[in-house]
Coordinates of C-alpha atoms and ligand atoms in Angstrom, one line a residue:
X1 CA 0.0 0.0 0.0
X2 CA 1.1 3.6 -0.6
X3 CA 3.3 4.7 -3.4
X4 CA 6.5 6.5 -3.1
X5 CA 8.3 8.6 -5.8
X6 CA 11.4 10.8 -5.3
X7 CA 13.7 12.6 -7.8
X8 CA 17.1 14.2 -7.7
X9 CA 18.7 15.5 -10.9
X10 CA 18.7 18.3 -13.5
X11 CA 14.9 18.3 -14.3
X12 CA 12.2 20.2 -12.6
X13 CA 11.4 17.7 -9.9
X14 CA 7.7 18.3 -9.0
X15 CA 6.2 17.3 -12.4
X16 CA 8.4 14.2 -12.5
X17 CA 7.1 13.2 -9.1
X18 CA 3.5 14.0 -9.7
X19 CA 3.5 12.0 -13.0
X20 CA 5.1 9.1 -11.1
X21 CA 2.5 9.3 -8.3
X22 CA -0.2 8.9 -10.9
X23 CA 1.4 5.7 -12.1
X24 CA 1.5 4.5 -8.5
X25 CA -2.1 5.5 -7.6
X26 CA -3.1 1.8 -7.9
X27 CA -1.2 1.4 -4.6
X28 CA -3.4 3.9 -2.7
X29 CA -5.4 6.9 -3.5
X30 CA -6.9 8.5 -0.5
X31 CA -4.5 11.5 -0.3
X32 CA -1.2 12.5 -1.7
X33 CA 1.6 15.0 -1.2
X34 CA 4.9 16.3 -2.4
X35 CA 7.8 18.1 -0.8
X36 CA 10.5 20.0 -2.6
X37 CA 13.5 22.1 -1.6
X38 CA 13.5 25.3 -3.6
X39 CA 17.0 26.9 -3.3
X40 CA 15.4 30.3 -2.6
X41 CA 12.2 29.4 -0.7
X42 CA 13.5 26.3 1.2
X43 CA 11.4 23.3 2.0
X44 CA 7.9 23.4 0.7
X45 CA 5.3 20.7 1.3
X46 CA 1.9 20.4 -0.4
X47 CA -0.6 17.7 0.7
X48 CA -4.2 17.1 -0.3
X49 CA -6.9 14.6 0.6
X50 CA -8.2 12.8 -2.6
X51 CA -6.5 11.8 -5.8
X52 CA -3.2 13.0 -7.2
X53 CA -5.2 15.1 -9.6
X54 CA -6.4 17.1 -6.6
X55 CA -2.8 17.7 -5.5
X56 CA -1.9 18.7 -9.0
X57 CA -4.6 21.4 -8.8
X58 CA -3.1 22.8 -5.6
X59 CA 0.3 23.0 -7.2
X60 CA -1.1 25.0 -10.2
X61 CA -1.3 28.0 -7.9
X62 CA 2.2 27.7 -6.5
X63 CA 5.4 29.2 -7.8
X64 CA 8.7 27.4 -7.0
X65 CA 11.4 25.6 -8.8
X66 CA 13.3 22.6 -7.4
X67 CA 15.5 19.8 -8.7
X68 CA 14.8 17.6 -5.7
X69 CA 11.4 16.2 -4.5
X70 CA 9.7 13.4 -2.6
X71 CA 6.1 12.4 -3.1
X72 CA 3.6 9.9 -1.8
X73 CA 0.2 8.6 -2.6
X74 CA -1.5 7.1 0.5
X75 CA -3.6 4.2 1.5
X76 CA -4.5 5.1 5.1
X77 CA -3.3 2.8 8.0
X78 CA -2.8 5.2 10.9
X79 CA -5.2 8.0 10.9
X80 CA -8.0 8.9 8.6
X81 CA -7.4 10.1 5.1
X82 CA -7.1 13.9 5.3
X83 CA -4.6 16.7 4.5
X84 CA -2.8 16.5 7.8
X85 CA -2.2 12.7 7.8
X86 CA -1.1 12.8 4.1
X87 CA 2.7 12.4 3.5
X88 CA 5.3 13.8 3.3
X89 CA 5.7 14.4 7.0
X90 CA 8.0 17.0 8.4
X91 CA 10.3 16.8 11.5
X92 CA 9.7 19.3 14.3
X93 CA 12.6 21.5 13.3
X94 CA 11.4 21.6 9.7
X95 CA 14.7 20.2 8.5
X96 CA 13.7 16.7 7.3
X97 CA 10.7 15.5 5.3
X98 CA 9.9 11.9 4.8
X99 CA 7.6 9.6 2.8
X100 CA 6.9 6.1 4.0
X101 CA 5.2 2.9 2.8
X102 CA 4.6 0.3 5.5
X103 CA 3.8 0.2 9.2
X104 CA 6.0 1.1 12.2
X105 CA 4.7 -1.3 14.8
X106 CA 6.5 0.3 17.8
X107 CA 5.6 3.8 16.8
X108 CA 3.7 4.3 20.1
X109 CA 6.6 3.6 22.3
X110 CA 8.9 5.7 20.1
X111 CA 6.3 8.5 20.2
X112 CA 6.3 8.5 24.0
X113 CA 10.1 8.8 24.1
X114 CA 9.9 11.8 21.7
X115 CA 7.0 13.4 23.6
X116 CA 9.1 13.2 26.8
X117 CA 11.8 15.1 25.0
X118 CA 9.4 17.8 24.0
X119 CA 8.5 16.8 20.4
X120 CA 4.9 17.6 19.3
X121 CA 2.8 15.8 16.6
X122 CA 0.2 17.2 14.3
X123 CA -0.9 14.0 12.6
X124 CA -2.0 10.5 13.8
X125 CA 0.6 8.8 11.7
X126 CA 3.4 6.4 12.5
X127 CA 5.4 8.2 9.8
X128 CA 5.5 11.5 11.6
X129 CA 7.0 9.6 14.6
X130 CA 9.6 8.1 12.3
X131 CA 10.8 11.4 10.8
X132 CA 11.1 12.9 14.3
X133 CA 12.9 9.8 15.7
X134 CA 15.4 10.2 12.9
X135 CA 15.8 13.9 13.7
X136 CA 16.3 13.1 17.4
X137 CA 19.0 10.5 16.6
X138 CA 20.7 12.9 14.2
X139 CA 20.8 15.7 16.8
X140 CA 21.9 13.4 19.6
X141 CA 25.3 12.8 18.0
X142 CA 25.3 15.4 15.2
X143 CA 25.5 12.5 12.8
X144 CA 25.4 12.8 9.0
X145 CA 21.8 12.0 8.0
X146 CA 22.6 8.6 6.5
X147 CA 24.2 7.5 9.8
X148 CA 21.2 8.9 11.7
X149 CA 18.8 6.9 9.4
X150 CA 20.8 3.8 10.0
X151 CA 20.9 4.1 13.7
X152 CA 17.3 5.0 14.0
X153 CA 16.1 2.1 11.8
X154 CA 17.9 -0.3 14.1
X155 CA 15.4 0.6 16.7
X156 CA 12.4 0.4 14.4
X157 CA 10.1 -2.6 14.4
X158 CA 7.8 -3.0 11.4
X159 CA 7.9 -2.6 7.7
X160 CA 9.0 0.4 5.7
X161 CA 10.2 1.8 2.5
X162 CA 11.2 5.4 3.1
X163 CA 12.8 8.3 1.4
X164 CA 14.0 11.2 3.4
X165 CA 15.1 14.7 2.2
X166 CA 17.2 17.2 4.1
X167 CA 16.5 21.0 3.8
X168 CA 20.1 21.7 4.7
X169 CA 21.5 19.4 2.1
X170 CA 19.2 19.5 -0.9
X171 CA 21.7 17.5 -3.2
X172 CA 21.1 14.2 -1.6
X173 CA 18.2 11.7 -1.0
X174 CA 18.3 8.8 1.3
X175 CA 16.1 5.7 0.9
X176 CA 15.8 2.5 2.9
X177 CA 13.6 -0.6 3.0
X178 CA 12.5 -3.5 5.1
X179 CA 9.5 -5.5 3.9
X180 CA 8.1 -2.8 1.5
X181 CA 9.6 -2.4 -2.0
X182 CA 11.9 0.4 -3.2
X183 CA 13.5 0.6 -6.6
X184 CA 16.2 3.1 -7.5
X185 CA 16.3 4.5 -11.1
X186 CA 19.8 5.3 -12.2
X187 CA 19.8 7.9 -15.0
X188 CA 22.4 10.3 -16.5
X189 CA 23.3 12.4 -13.5
X190 CA 19.8 11.9 -12.1
X191 CA 18.2 9.4 -9.7
X192 CA 14.7 8.2 -8.9
X193 CA 13.2 6.3 -6.0
X194 CA 9.9 4.6 -6.5
X195 CA 7.8 1.7 -5.1
X196 CA 8.0 0.0 -8.5
X197 CA 9.7 0.7 -11.8
X198 CA 6.7 2.2 -13.5
X199 CA 7.4 5.9 -12.6
X200 CA 11.0 5.5 -13.7
X201 CA 11.0 3.7 -17.1
X202 CA 10.1 6.9 -19.0
X203 CA 13.5 8.3 -18.0
X204 CA 15.7 5.3 -17.6
X205 CA 15.5 1.5 -17.8
X206 CA 18.5 1.0 -15.4
X207 CA 17.4 0.2 -11.9
X208 CA 18.6 -1.2 -8.6
X209 CA 16.2 -3.1 -6.4
X210 CA 17.0 -2.3 -2.9
X211 CA 17.2 -5.3 -0.6
X212 CA 15.7 -5.5 2.9
X213 CA 17.7 -3.7 5.6
X214 CA 19.6 -1.7 3.0
X215 CA 20.0 2.1 2.9
X216 CA 20.7 3.9 -0.3
X217 CA 22.2 7.4 -0.6
X218 CA 22.1 9.3 -3.9
X219 CA 24.1 12.5 -4.3
X220 CA 26.7 14.1 -6.6
X221 CA 28.9 11.1 -5.5
X222 CA 26.5 8.7 -7.2
X223 CA 24.6 5.8 -5.6
X224 CA 26.0 4.2 -2.4
X225 CA 24.4 1.3 -0.6
X226 CA 25.0 0.1 2.9
X227 CA 23.2 -2.3 5.2
X228 CA 22.0 -1.6 8.7
X229 CA 25.3 -3.1 9.9
X230 CA 27.1 -0.4 7.9
X231 CA 28.6 -2.7 5.4
X232 CA 28.9 -1.3 1.9
X233 CA 27.8 -3.2 -1.2
X234 CA 28.1 -2.6 -4.9
X235 CA 24.7 -1.5 -6.5
X236 CA 23.5 -4.3 -8.8
X237 CA 22.1 -2.4 -11.8
X238 CA 19.5 -4.3 -13.8
X239 CA 17.7 -3.4 -17.0
X240 CA 13.9 -3.3 -16.7
X241 CA 12.1 -5.0 -19.6
X242 CA 9.0 -2.8 -19.6
X243 CA 7.7 -0.4 -22.2
X244 CA 5.7 2.7 -21.5
X245 CA 2.7 1.5 -23.6
X246 CA 2.3 -1.4 -21.2
X247 CA 1.4 1.0 -18.3
X248 CA -0.9 3.3 -20.3
X249 CA -4.6 2.9 -21.1
X250 CA -4.0 2.9 -24.9
X251 CA -7.5 4.1 -25.8
X252 CA -9.4 1.9 -23.4
X253 CA -11.8 3.6 -20.9
X254 CA -10.2 1.8 -18.0
X255 CA -7.1 -0.2 -17.2
X256 CA -9.4 -3.1 -16.1
X257 CA -11.0 -3.3 -19.6
X258 CA -7.7 -3.1 -21.3
X259 CA -6.4 -5.9 -19.1
X260 CA -9.4 -8.0 -19.7
X261 CA -8.9 -7.6 -23.5
X262 CA -5.2 -8.2 -23.2
X263 CA -5.8 -11.8 -22.0
X264 CA -5.4 -13.6 -25.3
X265 CA -1.9 -12.0 -25.5
X266 CA -1.0 -12.3 -21.8
X267 CA -1.9 -16.0 -21.8
X268 CA 0.0 -16.5 -25.0
X269 CA 3.0 -14.7 -23.4
X270 CA 2.8 -17.0 -20.4
X271 CA 2.8 -20.1 -22.6
X272 CA 5.5 -18.9 -25.0
X273 CA 8.7 -20.9 -25.0
X274 CA 7.2 -23.2 -22.3
X275 CA 4.5 -25.2 -24.0
X276 CA 5.3 -26.9 -27.3
X277 CA 2.3 -29.0 -28.4
X278 CA 4.0 -30.1 -31.6
X279 CA 6.9 -31.7 -29.8
X280 CA 4.9 -32.6 -26.7
X281 CA 7.1 -30.6 -24.4
X282 CA 6.7 -28.4 -21.4
X283 CA 9.7 -26.4 -20.3
X284 CA 9.6 -24.5 -17.1
X285 CA 13.1 -23.1 -16.8
X286 CA 12.5 -21.7 -13.3
X287 CA 11.5 -25.1 -12.0
X288 CA 14.2 -27.2 -13.8
X289 CA 15.7 -28.4 -10.5
X290 CA 12.4 -28.8 -8.7
X291 CA 10.1 -30.8 -11.0
X292 CA 11.5 -34.1 -9.5
X293 CA 10.8 -32.8 -6.0
X294 CA 7.3 -31.8 -7.1
X295 CA 6.7 -35.2 -8.5
X296 CA 7.8 -36.8 -5.3
X297 CA 6.0 -34.4 -3.0
X298 CA 3.5 -35.9 -0.5
X299 CA 1.9 -32.5 0.0
X300 CA 1.7 -29.1 -1.6
X301 CA 0.4 -26.0 0.2
X302 CA -0.6 -22.9 -1.7
X303 CA -0.5 -19.7 0.2
X304 CA -2.1 -16.6 -1.3
X305 CA -4.7 -13.8 -0.8
X306 CA -7.8 -12.7 -2.7
X307 CA -7.8 -13.5 -6.4
X308 CA -4.5 -15.3 -6.1
X309 CA -6.1 -17.5 -3.5
X310 CA -8.8 -18.4 -6.0
X311 CA -6.1 -19.3 -8.5
X312 CA -4.7 -21.6 -5.7
X313 CA -8.1 -23.3 -5.4
X314 CA -8.0 -24.0 -9.1
X315 CA -4.4 -25.3 -8.6
X316 CA -5.7 -27.7 -5.9
X317 CA -8.1 -29.3 -8.4
X318 CA -5.4 -29.5 -11.0
X319 CA -2.7 -31.1 -8.9
X320 CA -5.1 -33.5 -7.3
X321 CA -6.8 -34.5 -10.5
X322 CA -3.7 -34.7 -12.7
X323 CA -0.8 -35.4 -10.4
X324 CA -2.6 -37.1 -7.5
X325 CA -0.9 -35.0 -4.9
X326 CA -2.5 -33.9 -1.7
X327 CA -3.0 -30.1 -1.8
X328 CA -4.0 -27.5 0.7
X329 CA -4.9 -24.0 -0.1
X330 CA -4.3 -21.5 2.7
X331 CA -5.2 -17.9 3.2
X332 CA -1.7 -16.5 3.8
X333 CA -3.0 -14.3 6.6
X334 CA -4.3 -17.3 8.5
X335 CA -1.4 -19.7 7.7
X336 CA 1.2 -17.2 9.1
X337 CA -0.4 -17.0 12.5
X338 CA -1.0 -20.7 13.0
X339 CA 1.6 -23.2 13.9
X340 CA 1.3 -25.0 10.6
X341 CA 2.6 -28.5 10.3
X342 CA 5.4 -28.8 7.7
X343 CA 6.9 -32.2 7.0
X344 CA 10.0 -33.1 5.1
X345 CA 9.5 -32.7 1.4
X346 CA 6.5 -30.5 1.7
X347 CA 6.4 -27.8 -0.9
X348 CA 4.8 -24.4 -0.2
X349 CA 3.9 -22.4 -3.3
X350 CA 3.1 -18.7 -3.0
X351 CA 0.9 -17.2 -5.6
X352 CA 1.0 -13.4 -5.9
X353 CA 0.5 -10.9 -8.7
X354 CA 2.5 -8.2 -7.1
X355 CA 5.0 -10.4 -5.3
X356 CA 4.7 -7.9 -2.4
X357 CA 1.6 -9.0 -0.4
X358 CA 2.8 -8.8 3.2
X359 CA 0.8 -11.8 4.4
X360 CA 1.9 -14.0 1.6
X361 CA 5.5 -13.0 2.1
X362 CA 5.4 -13.7 5.8
X363 CA 3.7 -17.1 5.2
X364 CA 6.5 -18.0 2.9
X365 CA 9.1 -17.0 5.3
X366 CA 7.4 -19.0 8.0
X367 CA 7.3 -22.1 5.7
X368 CA 10.9 -21.6 4.9
X369 CA 11.9 -21.4 8.5
X370 CA 10.0 -24.7 9.1
X371 CA 12.0 -26.4 6.4
X372 CA 9.6 -26.4 3.4
X373 CA 10.8 -26.0 -0.1
X374 CA 9.3 -22.6 -1.1
X375 CA 8.3 -21.8 -4.7
X376 CA 6.7 -18.7 -6.2
X377 CA 4.2 -17.9 -9.0
X378 CA 4.6 -14.1 -9.3
X379 CA 3.9 -11.6 -12.0
X380 CA 6.1 -8.7 -11.0
X381 CA 9.7 -9.6 -11.9
X382 CA 12.2 -8.9 -9.1
X383 CA 9.5 -8.6 -6.5
X384 CA 10.1 -9.6 -2.9
X385 CA 8.4 -13.0 -3.1
X386 CA 10.2 -13.9 -6.3
X387 CA 13.4 -13.1 -4.6
X388 CA 12.9 -15.1 -1.3
X389 CA 11.7 -18.3 -3.0
X390 CA 13.9 -21.2 -3.8
X391 CA 12.6 -21.2 -7.4
X392 CA 9.5 -20.2 -9.3
X393 CA 7.7 -19.4 -12.5
X394 CA 6.8 -15.9 -13.6
X395 CA 3.4 -15.4 -15.1
X396 CA 4.5 -12.8 -17.7
X397 CA 1.1 -11.1 -17.8
X398 CA 2.7 -7.6 -18.0
X399 CA 1.8 -4.8 -15.6
X400 CA -1.6 -5.1 -14.1
X401 CA -2.8 -1.6 -13.0
X402 CA -6.5 -2.0 -12.4
X403 CA -7.0 -2.9 -8.8
X404 CA -9.4 -5.7 -9.7
X405 CA -7.2 -8.6 -10.9
X406 CA -8.1 -10.1 -14.2
X407 CA -5.2 -11.0 -16.5
X408 CA -3.1 -11.9 -13.5
X409 CA -5.6 -14.5 -12.5
X410 CA -5.7 -16.2 -15.9
X411 CA -1.9 -16.1 -16.1
X412 CA -1.6 -17.7 -12.6
X413 CA -4.0 -20.4 -13.6
X414 CA -2.1 -20.9 -16.8
X415 CA 1.2 -21.3 -14.9
X416 CA -0.4 -23.7 -12.3
X417 CA -1.9 -25.7 -15.2
X418 CA 1.6 -26.0 -16.7
X419 CA 3.2 -27.0 -13.5
X420 CA 0.5 -29.6 -12.7
X421 CA 0.6 -31.1 -16.2
X422 CA 4.5 -31.2 -16.1
X423 CA 4.5 -32.8 -12.7
X424 CA 1.8 -35.3 -13.6
X425 CA 3.7 -36.3 -16.7
X426 CA 6.9 -36.7 -14.8
X427 CA 5.2 -38.7 -12.2
X428 CA 3.4 -40.9 -14.7
X429 CA -0.1 -40.1 -13.4
X430 CA -1.2 -39.0 -16.9
X431 CA -0.6 -40.9 -20.1
X432 CA 1.4 -39.5 -23.0
X433 CA -1.8 -39.2 -24.9
X434 CA -3.5 -37.1 -22.2
X435 CA -0.3 -35.0 -21.9
X436 CA -0.2 -34.3 -25.6
X437 CA -4.0 -33.5 -25.6
X438 CA -3.6 -31.1 -22.7
X439 CA -0.7 -29.3 -24.4
X440 CA -2.8 -28.9 -27.6
X441 CA -5.8 -27.6 -25.6
X442 CA -3.5 -25.1 -23.7
X443 CA -2.1 -23.7 -26.9
X444 CA -5.6 -23.1 -28.1
X445 CA -6.7 -21.1 -25.0
X446 CA -5.6 -17.6 -26.3
X447 CA -7.7 -18.1 -29.4
X448 CA -10.7 -19.2 -27.4
X449 CA -10.4 -16.3 -25.0
X450 CA -10.4 -14.0 -28.0
X451 CA -13.7 -15.6 -29.1
X452 CA -15.3 -15.0 -25.7
X453 CA -14.2 -11.3 -25.9
X454 CA -16.3 -10.9 -29.0
X455 CA -19.3 -11.3 -26.7
X456 CA -18.5 -8.1 -24.8
X457 CA -21.5 -6.2 -26.2
X458 CA -23.9 -9.0 -25.5
X459 CA -22.6 -9.2 -21.9
X460 CA -22.9 -5.4 -21.6
X461 CA -26.6 -5.7 -22.6
X462 CA -27.2 -8.3 -20.0
X463 CA -25.4 -6.2 -17.4
X464 CA -27.9 -3.3 -18.1
X465 CA -30.7 -5.4 -16.6
X466 CA -28.8 -6.1 -13.4
X467 CA -27.2 -2.7 -12.7
X468 CA -29.4 -2.0 -9.7
X469 CA -29.3 -5.4 -8.1
X470 CA -28.6 -5.4 -4.4
X471 CA -27.1 -8.9 -4.2
X472 CA -25.8 -11.6 -6.5
X473 CA -25.0 -15.3 -6.0
X474 CA -22.4 -17.1 -8.1
X475 CA -22.5 -20.9 -8.3
X476 CA -20.2 -23.5 -9.8
X477 CA -18.8 -26.9 -9.1
X478 CA -15.4 -28.6 -9.3
X479 CA -12.9 -26.4 -11.0
X480 CA -15.7 -23.8 -11.6
X481 CA -16.3 -23.3 -7.9
X482 CA -13.2 -21.1 -7.5
X483 CA -14.4 -19.3 -10.7
X484 CA -17.7 -18.6 -8.9
X485 CA -15.8 -17.2 -5.9
X486 CA -13.7 -15.0 -8.3
X487 CA -16.8 -13.8 -10.1
X488 CA -18.3 -12.7 -6.8
X489 CA -15.1 -11.0 -5.7
X490 CA -14.8 -9.1 -8.9
X491 CA -18.4 -7.9 -8.7
X492 CA -18.3 -6.8 -5.1
X493 CA -14.9 -5.0 -5.2
X494 CA -15.7 -2.8 -8.2
X495 CA -19.5 -2.4 -8.1
X496 CA -20.0 -2.6 -4.3
X497 CA -22.9 -5.0 -4.9
X498 CA -23.0 -7.7 -2.2
X499 CA -22.1 -11.0 -3.9
X500 CA -21.4 -14.5 -2.6
X501 CA -19.8 -17.4 -4.4
X502 CA -20.7 -21.0 -3.4
X503 CA -20.3 -24.6 -4.6
X504 CA -23.6 -25.0 -6.4
X505 CA -24.6 -28.0 -4.3
X506 CA -23.9 -26.2 -1.1
X507 CA -26.7 -23.7 -1.9
X508 CA -29.3 -26.1 -0.4
X509 CA -27.6 -25.8 2.9
X510 CA -28.5 -22.2 3.5
X511 CA -28.1 -19.7 0.7
X512 CA -31.2 -21.1 -1.1
X513 CA -33.2 -19.1 1.5
X514 CA -32.1 -15.9 -0.3
X515 CA -33.6 -16.9 -3.6
X516 CA -36.6 -15.0 -4.9
X517 CA -37.5 -13.1 -8.0
X518 CA -35.0 -10.3 -7.1
X519 CA -32.0 -12.5 -6.7
X520 CA -29.7 -12.8 -9.7
X521 CA -27.8 -16.1 -9.7
X522 CA -24.9 -16.7 -12.0
X523 CA -24.3 -20.4 -12.7
X524 CA -21.2 -21.8 -14.4
X525 CA -22.8 -24.7 -16.1
X526 CA -20.3 -25.9 -18.8
X527 CA -20.5 -29.4 -20.1
X528 CA -18.2 -31.3 -17.7
X529 CA -18.4 -34.1 -15.2
X530 CA -20.7 -32.2 -12.9
X531 CA -22.9 -30.8 -15.7
X532 CA -26.0 -32.8 -14.8
X533 CA -25.7 -31.9 -11.2
X534 CA -25.4 -28.2 -12.0
X535 CA -28.5 -28.5 -14.2
X536 CA -30.4 -29.8 -11.2
X537 CA -29.2 -26.9 -9.1
X538 CA -30.3 -24.5 -11.8
X539 CA -33.8 -26.0 -11.6
X540 CA -33.8 -25.6 -7.9
X541 CA -33.2 -21.9 -8.3
X542 CA -35.7 -21.4 -11.1
X543 CA -38.3 -23.2 -9.0
X544 CA -37.9 -20.4 -6.5
X545 CA -38.1 -17.7 -9.3
X546 CA -34.4 -16.7 -9.1
X547 CA -33.1 -14.9 -12.2
X548 CA -30.4 -17.0 -13.8
X549 CA -27.5 -16.0 -16.0
X550 CA -25.6 -19.2 -17.1
X551 CA -22.2 -19.6 -18.5
X552 CA -22.6 -22.6 -20.8
X553 CA -20.6 -24.6 -23.3
X554 CA -20.8 -23.7 -27.0
X555 CA -23.9 -25.3 -28.5
X556 CA -25.7 -26.0 -25.2
X557 CA -29.4 -26.1 -25.7
X558 CA -30.6 -27.7 -22.5
X559 CA -29.6 -25.0 -20.0
X560 CA -30.7 -22.3 -22.5
X561 CA -34.3 -23.5 -22.1
X562 CA -34.3 -23.1 -18.4
X563 CA -32.5 -19.8 -17.7
X564 CA -33.0 -16.1 -18.4
X565 CA -29.6 -15.5 -20.1
X566 CA -26.8 -17.7 -21.4
X567 CA -23.3 -16.8 -22.4
X568 CA -21.5 -19.4 -24.4
X569 CA -17.8 -20.3 -24.0
X570 CA -15.8 -22.6 -26.4
X571 CA -15.2 -26.2 -25.3
X572 CA -11.9 -27.2 -23.9
X573 CA -10.4 -29.9 -21.6
X574 CA -12.3 -29.9 -18.3
X575 CA -9.3 -28.9 -16.3
X576 CA -8.6 -25.8 -18.4
X577 CA -12.2 -24.5 -18.2
X578 CA -11.5 -21.8 -15.6
X579 CA -9.4 -20.0 -18.1
X580 CA -12.5 -19.5 -20.2
X581 CA -15.4 -19.4 -17.8
X582 CA -13.9 -16.5 -15.8
X583 CA -13.8 -14.1 -18.8
X584 CA -17.6 -13.4 -19.0
X585 CA -17.7 -12.9 -15.3
X586 CA -14.9 -10.3 -15.5
X587 CA -16.8 -8.5 -18.3
X588 CA -20.2 -8.7 -16.4
X589 CA -18.6 -7.1 -13.3
X590 CA -16.9 -4.5 -15.3
X591 CA -20.0 -3.3 -17.2
X592 CA -22.2 -3.4 -14.1
X593 CA -19.7 -1.3 -12.2
X594 CA -19.4 1.2 -15.1
X595 CA -23.2 1.5 -15.3
X596 CA -23.3 2.2 -11.6
X597 CA -20.8 5.0 -12.1
X598 CA -18.1 3.4 -10.0
X599 CA -14.4 4.1 -10.2
X600 CA -13.5 0.8 -11.7
X601 CA -9.8 1.1 -11.6
X602 CA -9.6 2.5 -8.1
X603 CA -12.5 1.2 -6.1
X604 CA -13.0 2.7 -2.6
X605 CA -10.9 1.4 0.3
X606 CA -8.8 -0.8 -1.8
X607 CA -5.2 -0.8 -3.0
X608 CA -3.5 -3.0 -5.6
X609 CA -0.6 -4.2 -3.4
X610 CA -1.5 -5.0 0.2
X611 CA 1.9 -4.5 1.8
X612 CA 0.5 -4.2 5.3
X613 CA -0.8 -7.1 7.2
Ligands
M6R701 O1 -0.6 -9.1 -5.5 P1 -1.3 -10.3 -4.9 O2 -1.8 -11.3 -6.0 O3 -0.6 -11.0 -3.8 O4 -2.6 -9.7 -4.3 C1 -3.6 -10.5 -3.6 C2 -4.9 -9.8 -3.4 O5 -4.7 -8.6 -2.7 C3 -5.5 -9.4 -4.8 O6 -5.7 -10.5 -5.6 C4 -6.9 -8.7 -4.5 O7 -7.8 -9.6 -4.0 C5 -7.5 -8.1 -5.8 N1 -8.0 -6.8 -5.6 C6 -8.6 -8.9 -6.4 O8 -9.1 -8.4 -7.6

């Protein structure tokens, strides 16, 4: 949560930072702020509740010029979203300003120490405590700022990515991280800090990913990195493989719509170089040394949150069905606070789009400490999860900016399908014939997703009739049960309609009481092993006058006769169905939310990367 951008160099800094904050708004958007040091006017701070555009309006009336700036877009943790709690925060003397992403867990005790020394606080944030704590340490020994930051952070408990700016030395920025991401852009005589590379790539593709417990100083001396033990290390410069076009809307009304329509390409990118149906080959370079261990595993545990957890549920079906391995799917936030039993040979796989979700990262670290092999399925290259895991597979979906996850989900399911199929083949639980057929079917998925996307207008028309629904139920069985959960999550997070996903047969045990003529029920009723059972469940709903939208297989005539609306998806192998059945649900949610006038890309209260627990 929260996005950080900072700049030092020859350009006018505020516009660079504001533009960068707009790119990071997916991380939080309840308030934003920027601080600059103008050589004539000194430190100036501007903060505004609302979107970065509101801050931009404030800046229009200001005259200053600076080559150094720090900025922040906030997702509130401590203190409500308002101008005062917005970052940057200033130290009592006015010398230091700081932006922060994370949570300082011992801020209350630090605050008490500072209050006893006469410090005062205007906000309710942990960040204002941190900047004053750094000031206090700096004063106590008249330390250079980087040393004060290092000493202060040794006493800090919690997670942080910070950038601090010094009014007395406006040719230097200091950044540090523990648990929250921080990337440094290295340009020609200019430097950038940001929570991810997207604000930086317009200016330079050369970046350094700061590691946990590292402090970076950028100044006329270049970039210097030390750890909290004061040991210096050489910055490892990497080139980011990301084009500007990938992080812009490119003519679509919303990033979410763009990302839904990108799925034929993102799934193809995910398969490229990995699935070769002609030669009956799957190559997952990242798992080269681990496929044997997967094939021998007695148990696999998926840890994830939200949509990624739904992908994990699909993975459970895939691994059990194809590779006959016992799988558990855990909410990372629950797993990390239990005392989970990990046995020798257990494999824990984290699934995460961002690779930064705090609970998923912590769950992985716990699993590692207990001796599990830890693997990752991440989208963001170089993210924290991808760096702590023993091995893993990137989903290659490209940047996902809409808060509601769409193409990341299908890419995760694609990767999990590939791993399950490769494991099953190695283990001998599927025949060569099934293996070959699955590879052919996988290669055809992008084309089939493209076909479903041609139904967008039809789905839009259906959504017009449900725009004012108060509730929705999504039902599916087997592999389509997680899809039902995902459909419900998509709808509630962007339209704010209450929605529940259930296994279709479970409906009889309670939710059926909700069914009346006002209750829309979405069934995933494709022709698979549970088709007949789902048809019976549809009849149970229709008998109680529920309004049914059914996702059916191409050519289905039976369900069409019973329900109010059908949306057809092409046929594929049963285990790959979620890759197709989820697409109409994404579109349905999108159009309903747009018709309700919601901010689809930035729904209220949400942030794309949940980097606090
Ligand atoms: O980056 P991650 O995949 O770890 O994020 C997990 C969830 O926060 C995320 O999937 C969330 O549920 C999305 N808003 C769903 O659309």
